[in-house]
Amino acid sequence: MKSLFNTEAHEEIIARIHQLSESSERQWGKMEVGQMLHHCQFPLKISLKRHKSDGNANFMLKLAGKFFKKSLYDDKPWRQGLPTAKGLKVVEDKDFAKEKDILLGLVNDFHNEKDKKEWDPHPVFGSFTPEQWGQMQYKHLDHHLRQFNV
C-alpha cells in the first residue's frame, strides 16, 4: 500500500493535484472540484491537529468506524459513491485556486511529518500506526483524485 510518507507517493499526489483545473469534471458523486479539494483537507487537518473537533463522535459513527477502519489502509480501492460523514460534507461553493493551494500545503506538511513516531488517536477510528496514517492519507486523496479522473 502506498503511503503519503513515501517520497514517490507524495510526489505522485502533488502531480495529480496539479493536473486538476476549475473545469475538471467528477466521474461520480456530488462535489464539484473546489468542494473536493476542500473536503480532502479535513483528514490532513485532523492528523496535523489543525481541525477543531468537539471530540464527541457519536456512537453510531464510532461503531461504523470499527467496521470501516481496516479499509482505510488496505490495498483495495474504495468503491465509487461511498457516503461522506455528515461533518465532512462540503455543499457550499469553494474557490478552486485557494482550496488547491491549501491542500497542496497540507499534503506537504503531512509528508514532512514522516519521521514522527507518536500520533494522537483519530477522533472516530482510534489509534493508527504511523504507517497506517500515511497509507490512510494516500488512499483518501487517491480516491478523490480518481473521482476527478487524475
PDB file of C-alpha atoms in Angstrom:
ATOM      1  CA  MET A   1       0.000   0.000   0.000  1.00  0.00           C
ATOM      2  CA  LYS A   2       1.301   3.428  -0.918  1.00  0.00           C
ATOM      3  CA  SER A   3       1.856   5.960   1.839  1.00  0.00           C
ATOM      4  CA  LEU A   4       1.905   9.729   1.748  1.00  0.00           C
ATOM      5  CA  PHE A   5       5.063   9.445   3.841  1.00  0.00           C
ATOM      6  CA  ASN A   6       6.820   7.811   0.889  1.00  0.00           C
ATOM      7  CA  THR A   7       8.571  10.382  -1.335  1.00  0.00           C
ATOM      8  CA  GLU A   8       7.416   8.807  -4.608  1.00  0.00           C
ATOM      9  CA  ALA A   9       3.782   8.590  -3.479  1.00  0.00           C
ATOM     10  CA  HIS A  10       3.938  12.164  -2.153  1.00  0.00           C
ATOM     11  CA  GLU A  11       5.301  13.453  -5.467  1.00  0.00           C
ATOM     12  CA  GLU A  12       2.643  11.463  -7.354  1.00  0.00           C
ATOM     13  CA  ILE A  13      -0.183  13.013  -5.311  1.00  0.00           C
ATOM     14  CA  ILE A  14       1.229  16.520  -5.763  1.00  0.00           C
ATOM     15  CA  ALA A  15       1.496  15.999  -9.537  1.00  0.00           C
ATOM     16  CA  ARG A  16      -2.067  14.663  -9.720  1.00  0.00           C
ATOM     17  CA  ILE A  17      -3.422  17.642  -7.776  1.00  0.00           C
ATOM     18  CA  HIS A  18      -1.635  19.929 -10.241  1.00  0.00           C
ATOM     19  CA  GLN A  19      -3.458  18.152 -13.099  1.00  0.00           C
ATOM     20  CA  LEU A  20      -6.798  19.394 -11.776  1.00  0.00           C
ATOM     21  CA  SER A  21      -8.403  22.510 -13.200  1.00  0.00           C
ATOM     22  CA  GLU A  22     -11.526  24.506 -12.441  1.00  0.00           C
ATOM     23  CA  SER A  23     -13.195  22.639 -15.298  1.00  0.00           C
ATOM     24  CA  SER A  24     -12.292  19.141 -14.044  1.00  0.00           C
ATOM     25  CA  GLU A  25     -15.461  17.072 -14.013  1.00  0.00           C
ATOM     26  CA  ARG A  26     -16.349  14.443 -11.467  1.00  0.00           C
ATOM     27  CA  GLN A  27     -16.837  10.853 -12.555  1.00  0.00           C
ATOM     28  CA  TRP A  28     -19.185  10.166  -9.628  1.00  0.00           C
ATOM     29  CA  GLY A  29     -20.588  11.874  -6.542  1.00  0.00           C
ATOM     30  CA  LYS A  30     -21.963  15.357  -5.963  1.00  0.00           C
ATOM     31  CA  MET A  31     -18.954  17.549  -5.167  1.00  0.00           C
ATOM     32  CA  GLU A  32     -17.506  19.983  -7.656  1.00  0.00           C
ATOM     33  CA  VAL A  33     -13.711  20.097  -7.893  1.00  0.00           C
ATOM     34  CA  GLY A  34     -13.292  23.033  -5.462  1.00  0.00           C
ATOM     35  CA  GLN A  35     -15.522  21.296  -2.925  1.00  0.00           C
ATOM     36  CA  MET A  36     -13.498  18.086  -3.282  1.00  0.00           C
ATOM     37  CA  LEU A  37     -10.248  19.967  -2.670  1.00  0.00           C
ATOM     38  CA  HIS A  38     -11.745  21.458   0.491  1.00  0.00           C
ATOM     39  CA  HIS A  39     -13.105  18.070   1.620  1.00  0.00           C
ATOM     40  CA  CYS A  40      -9.690  16.433   1.184  1.00  0.00           C
ATOM     41  CA  GLN A  41      -8.215  18.884   3.674  1.00  0.00           C
ATOM     42  CA  PHE A  42     -10.219  17.501   6.632  1.00  0.00           C
ATOM     43  CA  PRO A  43      -8.307  14.232   7.207  1.00  0.00           C
ATOM     44  CA  LEU A  44      -4.973  16.015   6.839  1.00  0.00           C
ATOM     45  CA  LYS A  45      -6.015  18.740   9.276  1.00  0.00           C
ATOM     46  CA  ILE A  46      -7.199  16.110  11.756  1.00  0.00           C
ATOM     47  CA  SER A  47      -3.855  14.308  11.649  1.00  0.00           C
ATOM     48  CA  LEU A  48      -1.914  17.587  11.906  1.00  0.00           C
ATOM     49  CA  LYS A  49      -4.129  18.777  14.816  1.00  0.00           C
ATOM     50  CA  ARG A  50      -5.450  21.713  12.794  1.00  0.00           C
ATOM     51  CA  HIS A  51      -9.116  20.703  12.710  1.00  0.00           C
ATOM     52  CA  LYS A  52     -11.244  21.719  15.625  1.00  0.00           C
ATOM     53  CA  SER A  53     -13.411  18.826  16.649  1.00  0.00           C
ATOM     54  CA  ASP A  54     -15.712  18.658  19.602  1.00  0.00           C
ATOM     55  CA  GLY A  55     -14.155  15.260  20.256  1.00  0.00           C
ATOM     56  CA  ASN A  56     -17.568  13.661  20.645  1.00  0.00           C
ATOM     57  CA  ALA A  57     -18.027  11.497  17.589  1.00  0.00           C
ATOM     58  CA  ASN A  58     -21.406   9.907  18.087  1.00  0.00           C
ATOM     59  CA  PHE A  59     -21.781   6.247  18.968  1.00  0.00           C
ATOM     60  CA  MET A  60     -23.106   5.193  15.550  1.00  0.00           C
ATOM     61  CA  LEU A  61     -20.224   6.885  13.750  1.00  0.00           C
ATOM     62  CA  LYS A  62     -17.692   5.200  16.028  1.00  0.00           C
ATOM     63  CA  LEU A  63     -19.422   1.854  15.514  1.00  0.00           C
ATOM     64  CA  ALA A  64     -19.311   2.305  11.735  1.00  0.00           C
ATOM     65  CA  GLY A  65     -15.658   3.294  12.112  1.00  0.00           C
ATOM     66  CA  LYS A  66     -14.831  -0.092  13.644  1.00  0.00           C
ATOM     67  CA  PHE A  67     -16.090  -1.851  10.521  1.00  0.00           C
ATOM     68  CA  PHE A  68     -14.515   0.615   8.095  1.00  0.00           C
ATOM     69  CA  LYS A  69     -11.115   1.148   9.774  1.00  0.00           C
ATOM     70  CA  LYS A  70      -9.165  -1.604   8.023  1.00  0.00           C
ATOM     71  CA  SER A  71     -10.366  -0.385   4.630  1.00  0.00           C
ATOM     72  CA  LEU A  72      -8.609   2.923   5.328  1.00  0.00           C
ATOM     73  CA  TYR A  73      -5.170   1.426   4.808  1.00  0.00           C
ATOM     74  CA  ASP A  74      -5.527  -1.741   2.729  1.00  0.00           C
ATOM     75  CA  ASP A  75      -4.718  -2.104  -0.992  1.00  0.00           C
ATOM     76  CA  LYS A  76      -8.326  -2.325  -2.157  1.00  0.00           C
ATOM     77  CA  PRO A  77      -9.604   0.966  -3.688  1.00  0.00           C
ATOM     78  CA  TRP A  78     -12.779   2.365  -2.207  1.00  0.00           C
ATOM     79  CA  ARG A  79     -15.878   1.954  -4.321  1.00  0.00           C
ATOM     80  CA  GLN A  80     -17.378   4.918  -6.067  1.00  0.00           C
ATOM     81  CA  GLY A  81     -20.155   6.781  -4.309  1.00  0.00           C
ATOM     82  CA  LEU A  82     -19.286   5.932  -0.697  1.00  0.00           C
ATOM     83  CA  PRO A  83     -21.294   8.120   1.682  1.00  0.00           C
ATOM     84  CA  THR A  84     -19.499  11.049   3.307  1.00  0.00           C
ATOM     85  CA  ALA A  85     -19.752  11.633   7.044  1.00  0.00           C
ATOM     86  CA  LYS A  86     -22.135  14.490   7.802  1.00  0.00           C
ATOM     87  CA  GLY A  87     -19.489  16.786   9.308  1.00  0.00           C
ATOM     88  CA  LEU A  88     -17.165  16.345   6.315  1.00  0.00           C
ATOM     89  CA  LYS A  89     -19.652  17.134   3.549  1.00  0.00           C
ATOM     90  CA  VAL A  90     -18.958  20.287   1.562  1.00  0.00           C
ATOM     91  CA  VAL A  91     -22.046  21.792  -0.042  1.00  0.00           C
ATOM     92  CA  GLU A  92     -21.120  25.462  -0.422  1.00  0.00           C
ATOM     93  CA  ASP A  93     -19.154  26.702  -3.431  1.00  0.00           C
ATOM     94  CA  LYS A  94     -15.393  26.888  -2.945  1.00  0.00           C
ATOM     95  CA  ASP A  95     -12.674  28.888  -4.688  1.00  0.00           C
ATOM     96  CA  PHE A  96     -10.686  26.349  -6.714  1.00  0.00           C
ATOM     97  CA  ALA A  97      -7.289  28.114  -6.631  1.00  0.00           C
ATOM     98  CA  LYS A  98      -7.464  28.851  -2.909  1.00  0.00           C
ATOM     99  CA  GLU A  99      -8.535  25.311  -1.982  1.00  0.00           C
ATOM    100  CA  LYS A 100      -5.864  23.797  -4.237  1.00  0.00           C
ATOM    101  CA  ASP A 101      -3.125  25.875  -2.584  1.00  0.00           C
ATOM    102  CA  ILE A 102      -4.323  24.967   0.905  1.00  0.00           C
ATOM    103  CA  LEU A 103      -4.490  21.266   0.052  1.00  0.00           C
ATOM    104  CA  LEU A 104      -1.009  21.282  -1.504  1.00  0.00           C
ATOM    105  CA  GLY A 105       0.349  22.909   1.655  1.00  0.00           C
ATOM    106  CA  LEU A 106      -1.332  20.339   3.890  1.00  0.00           C
ATOM    107  CA  VAL A 107      -0.074  17.424   1.764  1.00  0.00           C
ATOM    108  CA  ASN A 108       3.460  18.786   2.066  1.00  0.00           C
ATOM    109  CA  ASP A 109       3.110  19.457   5.798  1.00  0.00           C
ATOM    110  CA  PHE A 110       1.833  15.926   6.377  1.00  0.00           C
ATOM    111  CA  HIS A 111       4.651  14.395   4.307  1.00  0.00           C
ATOM    112  CA  ASN A 112       7.179  16.395   6.358  1.00  0.00           C
ATOM    113  CA  GLU A 113       5.946  14.534   9.462  1.00  0.00           C
ATOM    114  CA  LYS A 114       7.210  11.218   8.019  1.00  0.00           C
ATOM    115  CA  ASP A 115       9.648  10.654  10.888  1.00  0.00           C
ATOM    116  CA  LYS A 116       7.096  11.313  13.635  1.00  0.00           C
ATOM    117  CA  LYS A 117       6.685   8.257  15.860  1.00  0.00           C
ATOM    118  CA  GLU A 118       3.772   9.202  18.133  1.00  0.00           C
ATOM    119  CA  TRP A 119       0.380  10.208  16.700  1.00  0.00           C
ATOM    120  CA  ASP A 120      -2.770  11.143  18.581  1.00  0.00           C
ATOM    121  CA  PRO A 121      -5.697   8.776  18.047  1.00  0.00           C
ATOM    122  CA  HIS A 122      -8.162   9.636  15.305  1.00  0.00           C
ATOM    123  CA  PRO A 123     -11.404  11.022  16.815  1.00  0.00           C
ATOM    124  CA  VAL A 124     -13.523   8.326  15.113  1.00  0.00           C
ATOM    125  CA  PHE A 125     -11.206   5.466  14.172  1.00  0.00           C
ATOM    126  CA  GLY A 126      -8.888   5.461  17.183  1.00  0.00           C
ATOM    127  CA  SER A 127      -5.202   4.609  17.100  1.00  0.00           C
ATOM    128  CA  PHE A 128      -3.171   4.149  13.933  1.00  0.00           C
ATOM    129  CA  THR A 129       0.465   3.298  13.481  1.00  0.00           C
ATOM    130  CA  PRO A 130       2.490   5.962  11.666  1.00  0.00           C
ATOM    131  CA  GLU A 131       2.492   3.652   8.633  1.00  0.00           C
ATOM    132  CA  GLN A 132      -1.319   3.410   8.713  1.00  0.00           C
ATOM    133  CA  TRP A 133      -1.648   7.220   8.980  1.00  0.00           C
ATOM    134  CA  GLY A 134       0.418   7.609   5.805  1.00  0.00           C
ATOM    135  CA  GLN A 135      -1.499   4.903   3.966  1.00  0.00           C
ATOM    136  CA  MET A 136      -4.869   6.302   5.001  1.00  0.00           C
ATOM    137  CA  GLN A 137      -3.995   9.797   3.787  1.00  0.00           C
ATOM    138  CA  TYR A 138      -2.748   8.459   0.450  1.00  0.00           C
ATOM    139  CA  LYS A 139      -5.832   6.317  -0.036  1.00  0.00           C
ATOM    140  CA  HIS A 140      -8.286   9.138   0.682  1.00  0.00           C
ATOM    141  CA  LEU A 141      -6.533  11.510  -1.726  1.00  0.00           C
ATOM    142  CA  ASP A 142      -6.227   8.794  -4.375  1.00  0.00           C
ATOM    143  CA  HIS A 143      -9.956   8.073  -4.109  1.00  0.00           C
ATOM    144  CA  HIS A 144     -10.933  11.685  -4.735  1.00  0.00           C
ATOM    145  CA  LEU A 145      -8.336  12.290  -7.419  1.00  0.00           C
ATOM    146  CA  ARG A 146      -9.695   9.237  -9.269  1.00  0.00           C
ATOM    147  CA  GLN A 147     -13.150  10.800  -8.774  1.00  0.00           C
ATOM    148  CA  PHE A 148     -11.884  13.655 -10.986  1.00  0.00           C
ATOM    149  CA  ASN A 149     -10.021  11.354 -13.377  1.00  0.00           C
ATOM    150  CA  VAL A 150      -6.477  12.292 -12.377  1.00  0.00           C
TER     151      VAL A 150
END
